[in-house]
Short mmCIF file of C-alpha atoms in Angstrom, two decimals:
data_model
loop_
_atom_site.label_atom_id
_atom_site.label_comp_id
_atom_site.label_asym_id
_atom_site.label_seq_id
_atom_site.Cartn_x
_atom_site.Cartn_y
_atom_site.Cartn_z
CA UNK A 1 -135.12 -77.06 195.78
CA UNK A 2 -136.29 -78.48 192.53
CA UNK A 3 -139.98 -78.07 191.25
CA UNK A 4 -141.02 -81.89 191.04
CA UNK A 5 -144.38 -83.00 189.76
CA UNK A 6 -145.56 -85.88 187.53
CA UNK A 7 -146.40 -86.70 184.30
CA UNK A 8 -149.66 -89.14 184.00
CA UNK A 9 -151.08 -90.49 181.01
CA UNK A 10 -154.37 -92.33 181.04
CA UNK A 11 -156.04 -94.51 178.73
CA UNK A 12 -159.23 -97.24 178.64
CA UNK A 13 -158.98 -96.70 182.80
CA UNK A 14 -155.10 -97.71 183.19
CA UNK A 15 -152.82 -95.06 183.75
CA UNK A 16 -148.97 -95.06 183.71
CA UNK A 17 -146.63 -92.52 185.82
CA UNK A 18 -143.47 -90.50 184.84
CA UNK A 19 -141.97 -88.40 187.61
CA UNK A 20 -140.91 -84.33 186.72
CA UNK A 21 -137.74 -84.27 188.89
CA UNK A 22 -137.23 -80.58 188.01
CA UNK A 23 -138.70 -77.63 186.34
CA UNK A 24 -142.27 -78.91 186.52
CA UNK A 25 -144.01 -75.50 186.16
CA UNK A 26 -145.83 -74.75 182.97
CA UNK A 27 -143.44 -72.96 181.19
CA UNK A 28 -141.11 -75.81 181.53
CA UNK A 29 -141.89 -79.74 181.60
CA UNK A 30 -145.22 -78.04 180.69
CA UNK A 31 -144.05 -76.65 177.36
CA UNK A 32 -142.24 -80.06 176.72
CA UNK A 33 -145.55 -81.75 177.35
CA UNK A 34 -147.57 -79.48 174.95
CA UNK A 35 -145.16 -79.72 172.04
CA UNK A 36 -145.06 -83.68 173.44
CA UNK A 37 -148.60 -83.43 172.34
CA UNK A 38 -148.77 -81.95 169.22
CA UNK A 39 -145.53 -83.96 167.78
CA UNK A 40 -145.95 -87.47 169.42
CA UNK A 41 -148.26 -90.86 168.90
CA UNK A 42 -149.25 -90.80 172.42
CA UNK A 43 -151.02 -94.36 172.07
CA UNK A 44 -147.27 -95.79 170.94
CA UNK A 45 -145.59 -93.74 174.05
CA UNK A 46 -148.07 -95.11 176.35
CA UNK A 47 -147.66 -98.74 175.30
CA UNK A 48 -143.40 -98.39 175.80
CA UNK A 49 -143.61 -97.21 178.97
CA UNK A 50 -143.28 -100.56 180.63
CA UNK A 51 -144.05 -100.95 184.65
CA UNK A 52 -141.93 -102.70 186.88
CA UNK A 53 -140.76 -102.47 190.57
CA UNK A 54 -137.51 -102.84 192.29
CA UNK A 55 -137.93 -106.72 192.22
CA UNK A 56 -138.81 -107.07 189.12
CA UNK A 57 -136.52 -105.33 186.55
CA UNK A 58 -137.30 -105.96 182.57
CA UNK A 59 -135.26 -107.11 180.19
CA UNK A 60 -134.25 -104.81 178.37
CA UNK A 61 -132.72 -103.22 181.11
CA UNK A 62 -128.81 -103.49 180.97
CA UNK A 63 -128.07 -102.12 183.90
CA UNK A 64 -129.78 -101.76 187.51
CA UNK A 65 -130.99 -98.16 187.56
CA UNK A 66 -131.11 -96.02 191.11
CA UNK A 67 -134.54 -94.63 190.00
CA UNK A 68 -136.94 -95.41 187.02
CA UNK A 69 -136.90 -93.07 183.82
CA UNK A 70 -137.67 -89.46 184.04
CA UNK A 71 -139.83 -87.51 182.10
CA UNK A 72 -137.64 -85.49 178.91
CA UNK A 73 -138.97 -84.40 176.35
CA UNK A 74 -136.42 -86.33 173.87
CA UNK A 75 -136.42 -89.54 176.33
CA UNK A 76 -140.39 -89.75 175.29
CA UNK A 77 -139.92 -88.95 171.60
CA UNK A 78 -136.50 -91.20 171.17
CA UNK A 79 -138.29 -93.85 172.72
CA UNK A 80 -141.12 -93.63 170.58
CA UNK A 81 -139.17 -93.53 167.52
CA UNK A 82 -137.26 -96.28 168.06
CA UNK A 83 -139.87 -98.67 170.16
CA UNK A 84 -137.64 -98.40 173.46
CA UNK A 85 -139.20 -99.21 176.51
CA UNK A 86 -139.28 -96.47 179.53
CA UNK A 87 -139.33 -97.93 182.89
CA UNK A 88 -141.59 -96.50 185.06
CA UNK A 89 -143.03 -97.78 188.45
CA UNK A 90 -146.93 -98.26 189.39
CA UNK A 91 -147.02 -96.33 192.22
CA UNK A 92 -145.78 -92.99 190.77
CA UNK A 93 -149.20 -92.23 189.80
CA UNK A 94 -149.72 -91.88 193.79
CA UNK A 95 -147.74 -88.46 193.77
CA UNK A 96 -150.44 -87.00 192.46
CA UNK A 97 -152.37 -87.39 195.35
CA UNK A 98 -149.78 -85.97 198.12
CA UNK A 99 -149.53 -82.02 196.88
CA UNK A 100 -146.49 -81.80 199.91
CA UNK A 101 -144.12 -83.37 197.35
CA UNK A 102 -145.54 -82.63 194.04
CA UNK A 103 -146.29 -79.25 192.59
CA UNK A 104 -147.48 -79.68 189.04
CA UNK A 105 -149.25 -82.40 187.71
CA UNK A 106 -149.82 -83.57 183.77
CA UNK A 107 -152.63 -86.16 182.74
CA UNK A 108 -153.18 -86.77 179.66
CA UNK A 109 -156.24 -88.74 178.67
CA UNK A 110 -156.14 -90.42 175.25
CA UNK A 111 -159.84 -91.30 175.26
CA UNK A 112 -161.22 -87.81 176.04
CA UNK A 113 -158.13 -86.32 174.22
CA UNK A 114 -157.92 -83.91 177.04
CA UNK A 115 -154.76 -83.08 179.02
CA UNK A 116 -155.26 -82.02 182.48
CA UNK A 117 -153.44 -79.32 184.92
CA UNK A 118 -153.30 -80.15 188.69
CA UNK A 119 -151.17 -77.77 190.38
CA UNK A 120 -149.80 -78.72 194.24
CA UNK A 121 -149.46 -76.92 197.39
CA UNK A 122 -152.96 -78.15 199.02
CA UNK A 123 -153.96 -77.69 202.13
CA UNK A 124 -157.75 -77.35 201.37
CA UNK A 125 -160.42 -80.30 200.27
CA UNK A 126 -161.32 -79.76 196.26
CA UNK A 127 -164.57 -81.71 196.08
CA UNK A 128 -165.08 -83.87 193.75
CA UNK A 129 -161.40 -83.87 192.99
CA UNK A 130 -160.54 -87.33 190.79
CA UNK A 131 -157.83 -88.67 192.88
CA UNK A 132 -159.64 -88.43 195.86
CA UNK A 133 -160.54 -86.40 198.74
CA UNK A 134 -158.42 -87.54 201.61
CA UNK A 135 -155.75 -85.44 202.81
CA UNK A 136 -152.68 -86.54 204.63
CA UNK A 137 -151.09 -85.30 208.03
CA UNK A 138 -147.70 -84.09 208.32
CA UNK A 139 -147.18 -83.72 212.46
CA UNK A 140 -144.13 -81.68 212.33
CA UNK A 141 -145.34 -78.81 209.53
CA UNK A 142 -149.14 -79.21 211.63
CA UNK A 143 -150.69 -79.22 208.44
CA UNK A 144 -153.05 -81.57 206.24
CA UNK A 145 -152.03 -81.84 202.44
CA UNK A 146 -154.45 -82.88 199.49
CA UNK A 147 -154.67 -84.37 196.54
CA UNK A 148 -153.31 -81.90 193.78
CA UNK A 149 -155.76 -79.38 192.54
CA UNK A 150 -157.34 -79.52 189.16
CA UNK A 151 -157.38 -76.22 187.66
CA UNK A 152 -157.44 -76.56 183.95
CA UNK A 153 -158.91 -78.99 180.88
CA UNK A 154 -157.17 -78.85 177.32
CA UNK A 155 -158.73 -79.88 174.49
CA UNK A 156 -156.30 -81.61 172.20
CA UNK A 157 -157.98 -79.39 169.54
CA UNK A 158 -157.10 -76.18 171.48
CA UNK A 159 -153.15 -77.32 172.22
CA UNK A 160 -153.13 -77.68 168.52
CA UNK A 161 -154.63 -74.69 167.18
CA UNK A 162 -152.59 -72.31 169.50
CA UNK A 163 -149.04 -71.65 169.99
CA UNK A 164 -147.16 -73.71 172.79
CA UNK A 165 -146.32 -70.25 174.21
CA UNK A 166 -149.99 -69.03 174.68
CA UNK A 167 -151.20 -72.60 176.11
CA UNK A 168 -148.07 -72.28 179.12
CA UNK A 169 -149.47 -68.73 179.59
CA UNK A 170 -153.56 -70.15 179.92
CA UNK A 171 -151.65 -72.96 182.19
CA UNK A 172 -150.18 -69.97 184.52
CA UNK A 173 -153.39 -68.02 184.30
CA UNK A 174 -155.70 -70.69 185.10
CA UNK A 175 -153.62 -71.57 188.39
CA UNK A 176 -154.39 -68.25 190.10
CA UNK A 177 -158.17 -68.73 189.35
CA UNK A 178 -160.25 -70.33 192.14
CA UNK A 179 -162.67 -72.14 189.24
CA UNK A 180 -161.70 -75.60 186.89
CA UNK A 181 -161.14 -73.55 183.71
CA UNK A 182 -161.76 -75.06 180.22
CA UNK A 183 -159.64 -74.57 177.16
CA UNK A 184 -161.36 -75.05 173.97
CA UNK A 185 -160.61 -74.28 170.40
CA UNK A 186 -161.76 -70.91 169.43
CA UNK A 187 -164.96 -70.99 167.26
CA UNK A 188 -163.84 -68.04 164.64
CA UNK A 189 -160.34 -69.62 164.61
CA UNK A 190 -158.91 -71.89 161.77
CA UNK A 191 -157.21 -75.26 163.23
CA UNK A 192 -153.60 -74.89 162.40
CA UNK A 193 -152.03 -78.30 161.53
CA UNK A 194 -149.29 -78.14 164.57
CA UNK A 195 -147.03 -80.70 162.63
CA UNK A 196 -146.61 -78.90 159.57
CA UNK A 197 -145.29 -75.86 161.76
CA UNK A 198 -142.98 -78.21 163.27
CA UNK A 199 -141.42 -79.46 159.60
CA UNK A 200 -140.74 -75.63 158.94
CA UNK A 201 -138.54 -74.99 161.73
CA UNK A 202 -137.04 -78.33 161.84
CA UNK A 203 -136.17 -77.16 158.01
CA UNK A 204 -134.48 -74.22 159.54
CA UNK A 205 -133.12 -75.98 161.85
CA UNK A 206 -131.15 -78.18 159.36
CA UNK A 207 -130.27 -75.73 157.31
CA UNK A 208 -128.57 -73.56 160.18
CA UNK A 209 -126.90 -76.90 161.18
CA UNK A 210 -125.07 -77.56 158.06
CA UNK A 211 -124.07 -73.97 157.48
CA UNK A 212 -122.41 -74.45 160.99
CA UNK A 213 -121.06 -77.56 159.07
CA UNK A 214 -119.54 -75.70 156.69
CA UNK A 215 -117.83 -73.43 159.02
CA UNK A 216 -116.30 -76.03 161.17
CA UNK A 217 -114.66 -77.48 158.28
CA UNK A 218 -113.11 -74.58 157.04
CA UNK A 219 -111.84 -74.22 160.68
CA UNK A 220 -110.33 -77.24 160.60
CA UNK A 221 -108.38 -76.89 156.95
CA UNK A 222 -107.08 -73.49 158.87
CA UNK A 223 -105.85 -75.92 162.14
CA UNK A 224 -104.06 -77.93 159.18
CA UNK A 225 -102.19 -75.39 158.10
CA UNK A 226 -100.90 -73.64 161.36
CA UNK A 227 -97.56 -74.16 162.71
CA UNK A 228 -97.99 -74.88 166.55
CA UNK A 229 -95.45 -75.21 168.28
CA UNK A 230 -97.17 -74.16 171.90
CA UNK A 231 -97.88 -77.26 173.79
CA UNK A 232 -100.26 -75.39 176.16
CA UNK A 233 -102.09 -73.43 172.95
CA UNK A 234 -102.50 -76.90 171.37
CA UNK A 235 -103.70 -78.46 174.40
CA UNK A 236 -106.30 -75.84 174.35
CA UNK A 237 -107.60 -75.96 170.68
CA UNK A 238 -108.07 -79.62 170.89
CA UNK A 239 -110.33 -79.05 173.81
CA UNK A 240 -112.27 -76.33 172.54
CA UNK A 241 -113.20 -78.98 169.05
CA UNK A 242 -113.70 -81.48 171.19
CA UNK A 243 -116.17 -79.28 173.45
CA UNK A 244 -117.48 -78.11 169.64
CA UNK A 245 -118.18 -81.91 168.53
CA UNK A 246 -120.47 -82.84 171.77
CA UNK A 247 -122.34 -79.47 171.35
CA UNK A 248 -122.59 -80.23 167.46
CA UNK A 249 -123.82 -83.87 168.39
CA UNK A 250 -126.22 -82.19 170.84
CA UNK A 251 -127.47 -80.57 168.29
CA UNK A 252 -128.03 -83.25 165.59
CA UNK A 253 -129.84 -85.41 168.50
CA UNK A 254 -132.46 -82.17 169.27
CA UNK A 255 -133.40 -81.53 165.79
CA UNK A 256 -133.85 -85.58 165.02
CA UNK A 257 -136.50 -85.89 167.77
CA UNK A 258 -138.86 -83.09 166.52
CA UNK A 259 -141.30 -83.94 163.99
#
């Protein structure tokens, strides 16, 4: 079964929903959602992701969808980039508050600049807890499930003085501790400027892609030359370029999202 959880971002008391259909663990939709962070105007992601229900479908919707958008890491970025709205419903925010059926759960709150880990699985009370402290009854497990747990504050600061790497591994430690933990950045550290990082191995990045270039077009002055007269073997090369083009195109569409 896939790890599900949500992805909540909050800001000036309104707060919109994406649902984590998969991986939702910290070290992955977690790791998307710190590098989301440190690479993303969060203010410009939160005004595209436009609410709607089954009844009332926007615009710029060209087709009827099964379910609304869910989170990626290049959906939110793409979208960004190019102003393209991500439909989302109103009441996704609610999975938050049924830890049965959600495991991890993101907030990130522009105002505070905090992002917050909930983790799921509860069948005890947290007092206090933000979304609320009333559990629900599932009859046929005989068991009472919570609102997900808060077990972690990020400082913006913090996500973007550390590596993404070391802020999944506080994510995992921080769920086996019994207390809210708080991640600030560290006093004798110097803030490093997560975007310029970013730029340097997006340089790489490019420069690996065009040497990759390079070598698929000497590959295909070779296919020029060769005499094939193997129906079959032909059949085959044009499949493996054509399996080489979408992974090249792949590729392109990874390294334009970053920063």
């Amino acid at each position: 079964m896939s790890t599900r959880g949500v992805l909540i971002i909050r800001r000036d008391g309104k707060e919109k929903a994406m649902d984590i259909r998969s991986d939702a663990y910290p070290s992955g939709a977690g790791v998307d959602i710190v590098d989301l962070i440190k690479t993303t105007d969060l203010n410009a992601l939160f005004e595209v992701m436009t609410e709607a229900d089954e009844w009332d479908i926007p615009e710029w919707m060209e087709t009827f969808p099964d379910e609304p958008d869910a989170f990626s890491y290049s959906r939110c970025r793409l979208a960004v980039k190019h102003r393209k709205g991500i439909w989302v419903f109103p009441e996704t925010v609610d999975r938050i508050r049924d830890s049965l059926f959600c495991e991890y759960a993101y907030v990130i709150d522009l105002r505070q600049e905090e992002l917050l880990l909930f983790v799921g699985g509860q069948t005890q009370l947290q007092e206090n807890n933000p979304y609320g402290v009333e559990g629900k009854r599932y009859p046929e497990i005989k068991e009472t499930y919570y609102a997900c747990r808060l077990c972690a504050v990020f400082s913006f600061r913090y996500i973007r003085t550390f590596s993404t790497e070391q802020t999944a591994g506080d994510m995992e430690q921080a769920e086996k501790e019994k207390e809210i933990l708080k991640f600030e950045t560290d006093p004798s550290g110097d803030e490093i400027p997560a975007r310029n990082m970013y730029a340097i191995e997006k340089k790489r990045l490019i420069s690996a892609l065009n040497g990759l270039e390079e070598k698929m077009k000497c590959l295909a002055e070779r296919l020029e030359i060769l005499q094939i007269t193997s129906k079959n073997r032909l059949r085959n090369l044009n499949g493996a370029v054509s399996a080489a083009k979408d992974a090249f195109t792949k590729l392109e569409m990874q390294i334009e999202v970053m920063a």
